[in-house]
N, CA, C and O atoms as a DFTB+ gen file, in Angstrom:
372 C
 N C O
     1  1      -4.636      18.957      10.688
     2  2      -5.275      19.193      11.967
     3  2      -4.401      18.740      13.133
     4  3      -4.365      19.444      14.143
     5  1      -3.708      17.636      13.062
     6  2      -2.643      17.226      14.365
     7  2      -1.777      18.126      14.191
     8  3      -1.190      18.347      15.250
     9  1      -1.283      18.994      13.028
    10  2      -0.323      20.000      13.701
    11  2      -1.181      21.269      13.717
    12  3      -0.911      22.036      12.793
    13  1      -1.869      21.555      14.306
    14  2      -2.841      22.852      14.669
    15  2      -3.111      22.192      15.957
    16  3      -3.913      22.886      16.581
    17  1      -2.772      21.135      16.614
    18  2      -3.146      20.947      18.068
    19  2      -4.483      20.536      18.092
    20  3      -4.857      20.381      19.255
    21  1      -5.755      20.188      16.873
    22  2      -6.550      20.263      17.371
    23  2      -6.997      18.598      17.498
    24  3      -7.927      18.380      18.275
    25  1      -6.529      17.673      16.942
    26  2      -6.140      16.614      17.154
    27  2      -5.553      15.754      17.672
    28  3      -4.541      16.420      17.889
    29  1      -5.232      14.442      18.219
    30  2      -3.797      13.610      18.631
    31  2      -3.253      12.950      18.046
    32  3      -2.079      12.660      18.282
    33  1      -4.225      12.298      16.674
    34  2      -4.005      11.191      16.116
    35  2      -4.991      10.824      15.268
    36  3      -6.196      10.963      15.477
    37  1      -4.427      10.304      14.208
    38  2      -5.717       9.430      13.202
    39  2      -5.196       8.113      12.667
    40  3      -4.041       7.855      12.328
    41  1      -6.441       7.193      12.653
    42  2      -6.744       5.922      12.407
    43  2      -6.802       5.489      10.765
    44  3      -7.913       5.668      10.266
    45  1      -6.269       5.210      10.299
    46  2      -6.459       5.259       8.388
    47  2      -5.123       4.449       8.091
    48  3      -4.038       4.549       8.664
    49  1      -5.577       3.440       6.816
    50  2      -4.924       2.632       6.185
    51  2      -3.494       2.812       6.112
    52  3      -2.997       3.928       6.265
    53  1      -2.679       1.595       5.847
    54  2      -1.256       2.024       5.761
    55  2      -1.076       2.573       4.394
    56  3       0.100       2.936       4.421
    57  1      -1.442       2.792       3.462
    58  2      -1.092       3.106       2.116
    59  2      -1.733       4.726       2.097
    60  3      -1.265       5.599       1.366
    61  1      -2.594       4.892       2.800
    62  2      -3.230       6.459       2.932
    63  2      -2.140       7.521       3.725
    64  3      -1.637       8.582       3.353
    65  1      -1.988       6.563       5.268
    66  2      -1.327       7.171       6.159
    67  2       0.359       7.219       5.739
    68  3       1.153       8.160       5.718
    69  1       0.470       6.164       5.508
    70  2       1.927       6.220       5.073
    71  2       2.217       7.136       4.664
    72  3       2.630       7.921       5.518
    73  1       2.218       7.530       3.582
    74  2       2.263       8.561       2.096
    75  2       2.095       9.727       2.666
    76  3       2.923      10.595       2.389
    77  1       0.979      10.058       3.613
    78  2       0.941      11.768       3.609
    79  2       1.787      12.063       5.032
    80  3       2.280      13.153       5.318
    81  1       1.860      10.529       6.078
    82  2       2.806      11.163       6.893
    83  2       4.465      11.535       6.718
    84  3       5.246      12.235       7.362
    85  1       4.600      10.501       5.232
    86  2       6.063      10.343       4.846
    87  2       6.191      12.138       3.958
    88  3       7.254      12.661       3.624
    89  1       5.213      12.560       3.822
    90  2       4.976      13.976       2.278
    91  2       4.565      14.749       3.140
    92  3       4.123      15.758       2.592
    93  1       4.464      14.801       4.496
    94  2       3.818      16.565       5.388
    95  2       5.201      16.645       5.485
    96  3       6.096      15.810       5.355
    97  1       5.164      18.626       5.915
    98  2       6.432      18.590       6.563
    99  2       6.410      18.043       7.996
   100  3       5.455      17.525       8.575
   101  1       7.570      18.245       8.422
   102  2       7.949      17.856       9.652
   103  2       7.483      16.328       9.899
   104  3       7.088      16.113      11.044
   105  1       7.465      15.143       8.932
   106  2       6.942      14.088       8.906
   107  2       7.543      12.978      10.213
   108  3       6.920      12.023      10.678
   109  1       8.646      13.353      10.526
   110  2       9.619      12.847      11.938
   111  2       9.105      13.055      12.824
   112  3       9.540      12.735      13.930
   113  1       7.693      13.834      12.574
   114  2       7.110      14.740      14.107
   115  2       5.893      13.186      14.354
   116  3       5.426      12.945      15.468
   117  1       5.658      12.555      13.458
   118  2       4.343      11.595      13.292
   119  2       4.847       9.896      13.924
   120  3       6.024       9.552      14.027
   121  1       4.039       9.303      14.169
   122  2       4.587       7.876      15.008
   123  2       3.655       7.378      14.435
   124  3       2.531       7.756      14.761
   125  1       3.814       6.298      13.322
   126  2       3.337       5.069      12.936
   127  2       2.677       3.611      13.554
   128  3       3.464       2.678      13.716
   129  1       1.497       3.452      13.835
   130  2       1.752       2.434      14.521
   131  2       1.764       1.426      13.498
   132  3       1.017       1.688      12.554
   133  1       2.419       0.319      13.416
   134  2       2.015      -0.934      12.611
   135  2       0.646      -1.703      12.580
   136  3      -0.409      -1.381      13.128
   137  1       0.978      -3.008      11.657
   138  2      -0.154      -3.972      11.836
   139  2      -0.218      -4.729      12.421
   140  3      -1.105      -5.561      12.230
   141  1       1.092      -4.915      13.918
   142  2       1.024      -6.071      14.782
   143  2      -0.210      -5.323      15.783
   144  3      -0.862      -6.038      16.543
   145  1      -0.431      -4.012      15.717
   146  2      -1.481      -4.104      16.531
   147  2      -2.351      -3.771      16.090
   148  3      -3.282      -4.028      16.854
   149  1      -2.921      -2.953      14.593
   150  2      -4.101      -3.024      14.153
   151  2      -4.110      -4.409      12.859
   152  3      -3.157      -5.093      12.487
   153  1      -5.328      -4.448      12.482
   154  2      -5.407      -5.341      11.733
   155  2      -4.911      -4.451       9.971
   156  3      -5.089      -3.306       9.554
   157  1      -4.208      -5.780       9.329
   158  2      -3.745      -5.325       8.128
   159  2      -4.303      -4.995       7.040
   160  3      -4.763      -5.901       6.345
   161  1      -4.440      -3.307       6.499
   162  2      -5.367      -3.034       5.194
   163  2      -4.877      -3.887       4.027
   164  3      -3.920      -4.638       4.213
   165  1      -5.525      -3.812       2.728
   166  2      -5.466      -4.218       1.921
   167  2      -6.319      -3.263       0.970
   168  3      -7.292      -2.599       1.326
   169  1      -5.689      -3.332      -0.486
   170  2      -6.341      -2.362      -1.504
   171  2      -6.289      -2.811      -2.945
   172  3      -5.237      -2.676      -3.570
   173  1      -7.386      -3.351      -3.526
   174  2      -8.176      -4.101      -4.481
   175  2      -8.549      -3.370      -5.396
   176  3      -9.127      -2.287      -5.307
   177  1      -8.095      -4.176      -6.699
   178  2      -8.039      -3.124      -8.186
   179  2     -10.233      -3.885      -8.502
   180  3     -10.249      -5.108      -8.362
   181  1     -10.917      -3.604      -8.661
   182  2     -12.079      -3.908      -9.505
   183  2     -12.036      -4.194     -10.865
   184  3     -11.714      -3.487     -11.821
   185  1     -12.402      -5.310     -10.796
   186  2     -12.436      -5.740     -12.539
   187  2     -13.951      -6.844     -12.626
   188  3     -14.172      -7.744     -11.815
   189  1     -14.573      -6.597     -13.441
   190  2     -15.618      -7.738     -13.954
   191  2     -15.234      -8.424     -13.841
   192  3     -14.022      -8.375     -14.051
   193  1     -16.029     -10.235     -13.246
   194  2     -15.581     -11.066     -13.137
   195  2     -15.282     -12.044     -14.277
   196  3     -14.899     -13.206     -14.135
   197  1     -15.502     -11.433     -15.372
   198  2     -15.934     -12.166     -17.091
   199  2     -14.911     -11.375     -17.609
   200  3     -14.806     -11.558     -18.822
   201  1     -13.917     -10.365     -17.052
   202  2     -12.464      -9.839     -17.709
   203  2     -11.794     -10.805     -16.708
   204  3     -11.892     -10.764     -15.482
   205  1     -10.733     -12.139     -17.853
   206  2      -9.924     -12.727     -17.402
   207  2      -8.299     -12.232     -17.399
   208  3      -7.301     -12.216     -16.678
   209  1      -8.713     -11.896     -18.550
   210  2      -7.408     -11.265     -18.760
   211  2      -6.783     -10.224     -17.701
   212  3      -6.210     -10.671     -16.707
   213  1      -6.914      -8.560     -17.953
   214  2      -6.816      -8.459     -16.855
   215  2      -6.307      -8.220     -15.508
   216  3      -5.496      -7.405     -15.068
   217  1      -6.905      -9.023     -15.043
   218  2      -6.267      -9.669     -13.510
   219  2      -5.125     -10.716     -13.996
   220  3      -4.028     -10.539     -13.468
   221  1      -5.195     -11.456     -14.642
   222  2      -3.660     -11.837     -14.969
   223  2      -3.068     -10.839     -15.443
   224  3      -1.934     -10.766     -14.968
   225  1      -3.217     -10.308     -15.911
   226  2      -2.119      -8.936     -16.244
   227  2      -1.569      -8.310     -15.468
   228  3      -0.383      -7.984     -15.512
   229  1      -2.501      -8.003     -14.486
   230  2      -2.308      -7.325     -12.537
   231  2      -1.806      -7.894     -12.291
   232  3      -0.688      -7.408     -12.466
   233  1      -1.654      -9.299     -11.706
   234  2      -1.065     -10.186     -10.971
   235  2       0.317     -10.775     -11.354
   236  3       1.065     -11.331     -10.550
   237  1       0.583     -10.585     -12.723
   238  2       1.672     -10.799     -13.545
   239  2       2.478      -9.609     -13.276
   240  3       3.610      -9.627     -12.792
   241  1       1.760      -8.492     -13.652
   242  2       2.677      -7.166     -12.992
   243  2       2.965      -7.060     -11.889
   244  3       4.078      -6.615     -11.606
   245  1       2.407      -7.290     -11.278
   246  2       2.730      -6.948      -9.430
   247  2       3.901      -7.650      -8.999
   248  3       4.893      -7.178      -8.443
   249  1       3.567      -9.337      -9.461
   250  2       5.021     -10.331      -9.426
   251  2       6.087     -10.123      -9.871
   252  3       7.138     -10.583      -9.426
   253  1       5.922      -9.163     -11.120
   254  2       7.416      -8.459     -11.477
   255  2       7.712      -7.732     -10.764
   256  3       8.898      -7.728     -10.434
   257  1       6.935      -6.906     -10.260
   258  2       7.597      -5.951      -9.811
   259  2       8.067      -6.104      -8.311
   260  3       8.670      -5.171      -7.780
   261  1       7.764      -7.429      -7.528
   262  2       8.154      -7.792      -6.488
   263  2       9.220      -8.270      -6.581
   264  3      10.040      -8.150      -5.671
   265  1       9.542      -9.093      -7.974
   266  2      10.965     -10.059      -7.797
   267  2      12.246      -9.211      -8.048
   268  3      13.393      -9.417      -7.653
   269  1      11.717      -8.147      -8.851
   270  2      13.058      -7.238      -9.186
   271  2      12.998      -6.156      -8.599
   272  3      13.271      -5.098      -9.168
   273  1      12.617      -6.237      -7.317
   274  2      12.466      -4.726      -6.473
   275  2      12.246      -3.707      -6.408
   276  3      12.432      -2.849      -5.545
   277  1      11.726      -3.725      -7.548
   278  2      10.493      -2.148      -7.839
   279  2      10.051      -2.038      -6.486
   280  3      10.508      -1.266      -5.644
   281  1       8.984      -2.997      -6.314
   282  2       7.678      -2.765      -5.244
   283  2       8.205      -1.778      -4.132
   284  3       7.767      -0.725      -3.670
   285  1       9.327      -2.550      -3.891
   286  2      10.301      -2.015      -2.174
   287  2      10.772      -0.773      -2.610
   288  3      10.588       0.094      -1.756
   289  1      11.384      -0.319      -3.765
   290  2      11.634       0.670      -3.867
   291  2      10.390       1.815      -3.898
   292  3      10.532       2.754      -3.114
   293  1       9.261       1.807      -4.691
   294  2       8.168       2.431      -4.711
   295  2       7.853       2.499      -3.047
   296  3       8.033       3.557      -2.444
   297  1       7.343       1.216      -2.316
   298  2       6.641       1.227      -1.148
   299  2       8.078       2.291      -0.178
   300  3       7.634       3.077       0.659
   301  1       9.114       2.260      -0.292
   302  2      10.049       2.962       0.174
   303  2       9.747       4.639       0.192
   304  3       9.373       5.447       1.041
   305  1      10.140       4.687      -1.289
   306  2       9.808       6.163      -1.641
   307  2       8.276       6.877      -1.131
   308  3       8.102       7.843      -0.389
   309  1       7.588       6.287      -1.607
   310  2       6.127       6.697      -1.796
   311  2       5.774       6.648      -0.308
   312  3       5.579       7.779       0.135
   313  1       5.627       5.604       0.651
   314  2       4.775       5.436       1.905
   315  2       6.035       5.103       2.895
   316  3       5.637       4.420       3.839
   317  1       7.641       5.422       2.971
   318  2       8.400       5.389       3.671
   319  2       8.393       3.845       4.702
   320  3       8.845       3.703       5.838
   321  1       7.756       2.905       3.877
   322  2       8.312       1.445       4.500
   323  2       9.100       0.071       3.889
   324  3       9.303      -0.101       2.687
   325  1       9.235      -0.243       4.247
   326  2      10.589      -0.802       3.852
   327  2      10.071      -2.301       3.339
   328  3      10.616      -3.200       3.979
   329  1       9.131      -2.766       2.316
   330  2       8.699      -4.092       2.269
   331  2       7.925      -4.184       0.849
   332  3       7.480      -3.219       0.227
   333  1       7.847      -5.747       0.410
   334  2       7.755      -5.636      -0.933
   335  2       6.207      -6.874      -0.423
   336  3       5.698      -7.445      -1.388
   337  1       5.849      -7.060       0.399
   338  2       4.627      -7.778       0.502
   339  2       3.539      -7.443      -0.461
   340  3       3.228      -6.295      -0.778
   341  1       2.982      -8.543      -0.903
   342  2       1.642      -8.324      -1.282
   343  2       0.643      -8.409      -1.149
   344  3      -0.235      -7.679      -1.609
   345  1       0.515      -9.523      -0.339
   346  2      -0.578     -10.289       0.281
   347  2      -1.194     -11.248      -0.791
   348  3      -0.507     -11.202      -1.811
   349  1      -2.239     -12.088      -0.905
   350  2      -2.642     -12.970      -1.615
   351  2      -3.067     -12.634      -3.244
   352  3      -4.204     -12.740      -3.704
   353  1      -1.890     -12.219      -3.957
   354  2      -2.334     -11.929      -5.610
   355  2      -2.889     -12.537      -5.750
   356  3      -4.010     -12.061      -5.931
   357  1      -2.842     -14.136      -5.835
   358  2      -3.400     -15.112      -6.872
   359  2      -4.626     -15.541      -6.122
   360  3      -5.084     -16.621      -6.494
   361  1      -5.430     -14.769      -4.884
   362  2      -6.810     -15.034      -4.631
   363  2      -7.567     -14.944      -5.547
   364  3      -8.418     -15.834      -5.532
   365  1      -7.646     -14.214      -6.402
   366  2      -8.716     -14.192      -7.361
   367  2      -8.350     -14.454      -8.851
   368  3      -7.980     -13.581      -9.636
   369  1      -8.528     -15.969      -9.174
   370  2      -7.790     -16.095     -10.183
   371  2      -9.056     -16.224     -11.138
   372  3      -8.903     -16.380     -12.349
């Protein structure tokens, strides 16, 4: 719809927006704003709270894949930003 003119702009998560502005064509045509001025999404796997396992398994994976630079490479490719953040894995231990 923003390239049909009938739009200016849309409001949606960095992991939503990222991805389809980095995968339309003409994706150079789109302006990102960051999270210094909106507040920062976040996106949460669901698991029973009585599966321990798990979420250590998640959280074990994710840490790999942060220390040996998967993450940055994926978050690169996939949503065109440049960062291996995770935000608080081990909140829910």
């Amino acid at each position: 719809m923003i390239k049909a003119g009938r739009i200016d702009g849309v409001l949606t998560g960095t992991v939503y927006g990222g991805y389809y502005a980095k995968h339309l064509a003409g994706s150079n045509d789109y302006k990102l704003i960051g999270s210094d001025v909106f507040p920062q999404d976040e996106v949460a796997v669901g698991i029973r709270k009585k599966d321990r396992t798990p979420v250590k398994k998640i959280n074990y994976a994710l840490k790999v894949l942060q220390k040996d630079g998967t993450l940055r490479q994926i978050n690169k490719k996939w949503l065109g930003i440049d960062t291996d953040y995770l935000g608080p894995v081990d909140q829910f231990k």
